[in-house]
């Protein structure tokens, strides 16, 4: 049994009390601090107080504002134990912009100029290759860089006028490995292998990940360029970073463009200008974000207030120790997890044994293994984490080099994954059983042991059961003689469901309903948006499932119901002239598409506020004059791309979603947490509701819908657009709004990591008959099935 006292606590009880008081809004177990850390509530209050009590004008106008900004520059340099006699501070939009400035302006004009970068670098470093002109470009492997740090080399002979640049991260954002910063002095003194000869070397450190939770002492280590982002340290403000430039390197940056405030003189009729003398004044084009810059002072104050220096350690050294202790605790717990067979549950991607914070930061990177040593897809894990209220990052974290090295992906395999459709940031987590990315836990100064334990408990619950991990499923194919041919006699349409308000409850129809060119009439024509105009979903407010609509076509009204509240009606028909005159037009987004709609009024908005206990929400109806289309790509008979478009309403993807209750019943039997002796039909209906299908059928065999390509319901022909990839929405009980880990966990287990269930349909060639009605008494015929077995 693991003992809790093996976690070494850095903070006192009083310090934890103060930290907790300033992060009361955080309800999730937030474990993505390498992506962005969290800001303190008092920090934001101090920013507001400062701005509301003072007037700060443009620093090009106000000497006072300019002086305040210089104070911030001094504070930044002091944070890194240096001053303006050694470094300049150039404000940028972040680390990426800082790296770009170095790449664009570094003097690579020499005959022997080189650009070297660590293979395990952020994508923003790789992008520098496009800007370094005629320099020789080569990457350095981790082992090669470490050998330079550890090796004994005589100084290379005096070089010519060529200047070269090395770029590497102080801390790997993939797994938290800290690179030895004494490498910097090796390059400055030219104590290097002969391949680095004939050039003077400068060093650029990507410090974004490192400075978030570690102390960068620029008196001890003196890189020529340091690139940082402040939201990684303070959480706020975003879009602000800095490039620190040493005095040694200030003359190797040759800037060409000039903007407002960067010149002493510029003439319009003559091509003449002269740049300012001070480095940061030459590089900060236009008006810098001075209000955001001033707010940095409150970030520094917050860190020092909450984590004061103690026992000879400064604030950042204490934060480094705290985050390391958490990471070590998590790493050790994960490494100890075993399946009943004794096989590992976790595949760790680490470059240290987490024995010392000198070489390891507060990041743990891993993948999960089934008992048969097959990988769990990170997309499945993300959904399970969301259900358990854990916010965590998955993928390759914009570090393709480290991802390739640790996942042992060759260049050929990466290209194959790309050709198979995988791109950065998508949910293609497993291709032929090979992971395309991993899971990253990163902790911050306010992360507590409870956050880490929540993740540990989730993994133990979801991925360490004693039972068999996979159950073989037989899929129907045309060549399978054991299964009878599908016919209309053994497939019945049980009900039709529409969801008039996106992400709210269903209106169930057991007779017939009109079909339009974009799907079932009134399906997802309305949506609820926040006061900022962002669409609200059950993922963020599970109470939405308790809002159940009913539609009376004769009366022309939609009625919204909510437990223990009076219902409210919304008119179905609104004249176009009324929209223009009386109703306010508004815009929002659904799945990346900009949506124009109109506000349904104050009365229903107030009703929704009370129901959802969320201020500022509005009910928006999609403007019927604007068409929205879903693009379906498929390879045609040649080597081109055949693009089809289906008109859709506010759905995420397709016009219709078909669910087979027989398949749902099969799934229920696989979920071990769902035990029942009576009322199976009631439970089945509730589980069917979780999948939010439009067309609910019952066939004689489970999962056979996975092989359908074309089907006909009554007079209407439908084309299958593929299987529906499920998310954590199916883990919300639509009758209560409660979250569970099922059935998502079982779907992933049964289908080898693929979290797909149900099939998307669209009108085949947009065919509609004169009746344009779908009826529960309609005959269902499968016109075409797949020639190969479909794996769910």
PDB file of C-alpha atoms in Angstrom, residues 638-749:
ATOM      1  CA  UNK A 638      -8.702   8.781 -59.440  1.00  0.00           C
ATOM      2  CA  UNK A 639      -6.157  10.349 -57.152  1.00  0.00           C
ATOM      3  CA  UNK A 640      -8.186  13.466 -56.465  1.00  0.00           C
ATOM      4  CA  UNK A 641     -10.579  14.432 -53.702  1.00  0.00           C
ATOM      5  CA  UNK A 642     -14.315  14.242 -54.066  1.00  0.00           C
ATOM      6  CA  UNK A 643     -15.951  16.833 -51.828  1.00  0.00           C
ATOM      7  CA  UNK A 644     -19.642  16.588 -50.986  1.00  0.00           C
ATOM      8  CA  UNK A 645     -21.674  19.116 -49.023  1.00  0.00           C
ATOM      9  CA  UNK A 646     -24.720  18.512 -46.872  1.00  0.00           C
ATOM     10  CA  UNK A 647     -26.789  21.368 -45.530  1.00  0.00           C
ATOM     11  CA  UNK A 648     -27.029  21.194 -41.739  1.00  0.00           C
ATOM     12  CA  UNK A 649     -28.598  23.214 -38.946  1.00  0.00           C
ATOM     13  CA  UNK A 650     -26.668  23.685 -35.679  1.00  0.00           C
ATOM     14  CA  UNK A 651     -25.551  20.062 -35.502  1.00  0.00           C
ATOM     15  CA  UNK A 652     -21.881  19.348 -35.006  1.00  0.00           C
ATOM     16  CA  UNK A 653     -21.504  17.200 -38.065  1.00  0.00           C
ATOM     17  CA  UNK A 654     -24.212  15.350 -39.979  1.00  0.00           C
ATOM     18  CA  UNK A 655     -27.905  15.780 -40.755  1.00  0.00           C
ATOM     19  CA  UNK A 656     -29.032  12.686 -38.832  1.00  0.00           C
ATOM     20  CA  UNK A 657     -27.637  10.309 -36.190  1.00  0.00           C
ATOM     21  CA  UNK A 658     -28.942   6.737 -36.133  1.00  0.00           C
ATOM     22  CA  UNK A 659     -28.811   4.640 -32.965  1.00  0.00           C
ATOM     23  CA  UNK A 660     -29.647   0.936 -32.804  1.00  0.00           C
ATOM     24  CA  UNK A 661     -31.271   0.037 -29.466  1.00  0.00           C
ATOM     25  CA  UNK A 662     -30.150  -3.573 -29.962  1.00  0.00           C
ATOM     26  CA  UNK A 663     -26.558  -2.380 -29.972  1.00  0.00           C
ATOM     27  CA  UNK A 664     -27.246  -0.268 -26.884  1.00  0.00           C
ATOM     28  CA  UNK A 665     -28.706  -3.325 -25.142  1.00  0.00           C
ATOM     29  CA  UNK A 666     -25.580  -5.315 -26.043  1.00  0.00           C
ATOM     30  CA  UNK A 667     -23.432  -2.509 -24.626  1.00  0.00           C
ATOM     31  CA  UNK A 668     -25.424  -2.436 -21.388  1.00  0.00           C
ATOM     32  CA  UNK A 669     -24.551  -6.080 -20.781  1.00  0.00           C
ATOM     33  CA  UNK A 670     -20.862  -5.208 -21.066  1.00  0.00           C
ATOM     34  CA  UNK A 671     -20.973  -2.417 -18.483  1.00  0.00           C
ATOM     35  CA  UNK A 672     -20.120  -4.079 -15.199  1.00  0.00           C
ATOM     36  CA  UNK A 673     -21.110  -1.055 -13.111  1.00  0.00           C
ATOM     37  CA  UNK A 674     -24.716  -1.284 -14.330  1.00  0.00           C
ATOM     38  CA  UNK A 675     -26.367  -4.041 -12.373  1.00  0.00           C
ATOM     39  CA  UNK A 676     -30.085  -4.527 -12.713  1.00  0.00           C
ATOM     40  CA  UNK A 677     -32.621  -7.224 -11.954  1.00  0.00           C
ATOM     41  CA  UNK A 678     -35.813  -5.415 -12.920  1.00  0.00           C
ATOM     42  CA  UNK A 679     -36.865  -2.502 -15.103  1.00  0.00           C
ATOM     43  CA  UNK A 680     -34.341  -3.326 -17.813  1.00  0.00           C
ATOM     44  CA  UNK A 681     -36.505  -1.606 -20.404  1.00  0.00           C
ATOM     45  CA  UNK A 682     -36.524   1.600 -18.357  1.00  0.00           C
ATOM     46  CA  UNK A 683     -32.754   1.499 -18.014  1.00  0.00           C
ATOM     47  CA  UNK A 684     -32.357   0.742 -21.713  1.00  0.00           C
ATOM     48  CA  UNK A 685     -34.453   3.777 -22.635  1.00  0.00           C
ATOM     49  CA  UNK A 686     -32.278   5.956 -20.414  1.00  0.00           C
ATOM     50  CA  UNK A 687     -29.074   4.675 -21.984  1.00  0.00           C
ATOM     51  CA  UNK A 688     -30.469   5.172 -25.496  1.00  0.00           C
ATOM     52  CA  UNK A 689     -31.184   8.785 -24.529  1.00  0.00           C
ATOM     53  CA  UNK A 690     -27.505   9.303 -23.672  1.00  0.00           C
ATOM     54  CA  UNK A 691     -26.536   8.757 -27.323  1.00  0.00           C
ATOM     55  CA  UNK A 692     -28.882  11.534 -28.497  1.00  0.00           C
ATOM     56  CA  UNK A 693     -29.853   9.908 -31.766  1.00  0.00           C
ATOM     57  CA  UNK A 694     -32.396  11.321 -34.216  1.00  0.00           C
ATOM     58  CA  UNK A 695     -33.449   7.976 -35.649  1.00  0.00           C
ATOM     59  CA  UNK A 696     -33.702   5.152 -33.122  1.00  0.00           C
ATOM     60  CA  UNK A 697     -34.124   1.721 -34.643  1.00  0.00           C
ATOM     61  CA  UNK A 698     -34.247  -1.833 -33.375  1.00  0.00           C
ATOM     62  CA  UNK A 699     -32.699  -4.601 -35.467  1.00  0.00           C
ATOM     63  CA  UNK A 700     -32.239  -8.304 -34.919  1.00  0.00           C
ATOM     64  CA  UNK A 701     -28.470  -8.093 -34.470  1.00  0.00           C
ATOM     65  CA  UNK A 702     -26.278  -5.749 -32.498  1.00  0.00           C
ATOM     66  CA  UNK A 703     -23.701  -3.564 -34.228  1.00  0.00           C
ATOM     67  CA  UNK A 704     -24.823  -4.497 -37.737  1.00  0.00           C
ATOM     68  CA  UNK A 705     -25.407  -0.822 -38.551  1.00  0.00           C
ATOM     69  CA  UNK A 706     -21.617  -0.386 -38.680  1.00  0.00           C
ATOM     70  CA  UNK A 707     -21.633  -2.128 -42.077  1.00  0.00           C
ATOM     71  CA  UNK A 708     -24.419  -0.169 -43.731  1.00  0.00           C
ATOM     72  CA  UNK A 709     -23.683   2.257 -46.544  1.00  0.00           C
ATOM     73  CA  UNK A 710     -27.097   3.157 -47.971  1.00  0.00           C
ATOM     74  CA  UNK A 711     -30.534   2.594 -46.441  1.00  0.00           C
ATOM     75  CA  UNK A 712     -34.082   3.566 -47.246  1.00  0.00           C
ATOM     76  CA  UNK A 713     -36.694   4.534 -44.683  1.00  0.00           C
ATOM     77  CA  UNK A 714     -40.094   4.785 -46.306  1.00  0.00           C
ATOM     78  CA  UNK A 715     -39.608   6.836 -49.473  1.00  0.00           C
ATOM     79  CA  UNK A 716     -36.414   8.591 -48.281  1.00  0.00           C
ATOM     80  CA  UNK A 717     -32.955   7.371 -49.238  1.00  0.00           C
ATOM     81  CA  UNK A 718     -30.090   7.926 -46.764  1.00  0.00           C
ATOM     82  CA  UNK A 719     -26.342   7.655 -47.167  1.00  0.00           C
ATOM     83  CA  UNK A 720     -24.146   6.612 -44.243  1.00  0.00           C
ATOM     84  CA  UNK A 721     -21.481   9.271 -43.589  1.00  0.00           C
ATOM     85  CA  UNK A 722     -19.507   7.205 -41.092  1.00  0.00           C
ATOM     86  CA  UNK A 723     -19.575   6.303 -37.438  1.00  0.00           C
ATOM     87  CA  UNK A 724     -20.054   8.815 -34.655  1.00  0.00           C
ATOM     88  CA  UNK A 725     -17.018   9.469 -32.478  1.00  0.00           C
ATOM     89  CA  UNK A 726     -18.352   9.837 -28.976  1.00  0.00           C
ATOM     90  CA  UNK A 727     -17.295  12.276 -26.270  1.00  0.00           C
ATOM     91  CA  UNK A 728     -18.043  12.651 -22.566  1.00  0.00           C
ATOM     92  CA  UNK A 729     -21.628  13.719 -23.355  1.00  0.00           C
ATOM     93  CA  UNK A 730     -22.711  10.059 -23.309  1.00  0.00           C
ATOM     94  CA  UNK A 731     -21.534   9.890 -19.689  1.00  0.00           C
ATOM     95  CA  UNK A 732     -24.241  12.359 -18.644  1.00  0.00           C
ATOM     96  CA  UNK A 733     -27.493  10.792 -17.427  1.00  0.00           C
ATOM     97  CA  UNK A 734     -30.058  12.710 -19.483  1.00  0.00           C
ATOM     98  CA  UNK A 735     -32.707  12.245 -16.812  1.00  0.00           C
ATOM     99  CA  UNK A 736     -30.689  13.654 -13.914  1.00  0.00           C
ATOM    100  CA  UNK A 737     -27.669  15.510 -15.316  1.00  0.00           C
ATOM    101  CA  UNK A 738     -25.310  13.353 -13.263  1.00  0.00           C
ATOM    102  CA  UNK A 739     -21.905  12.406 -14.702  1.00  0.00           C
ATOM    103  CA  UNK A 740     -20.580   8.846 -14.772  1.00  0.00           C
ATOM    104  CA  UNK A 741     -17.565   7.162 -16.380  1.00  0.00           C
ATOM    105  CA  UNK A 742     -19.826   4.826 -18.343  1.00  0.00           C
ATOM    106  CA  UNK A 743     -20.598   3.899 -21.048  1.00  0.00           C
ATOM    107  CA  UNK A 744     -17.567   5.647 -22.581  1.00  0.00           C
ATOM    108  CA  UNK A 745     -15.107   3.461 -20.721  1.00  0.00           C
ATOM    109  CA  UNK A 746     -16.736   0.240 -21.912  1.00  0.00           C
ATOM    110  CA  UNK A 747     -17.011   1.423 -25.523  1.00  0.00           C
ATOM    111  CA  UNK A 748     -13.273   2.102 -25.536  1.00  0.00           C
ATOM    112  CA  UNK A 749     -12.550  -1.309 -24.011  1.00  0.00           C
TER     113      UNK A 749
END
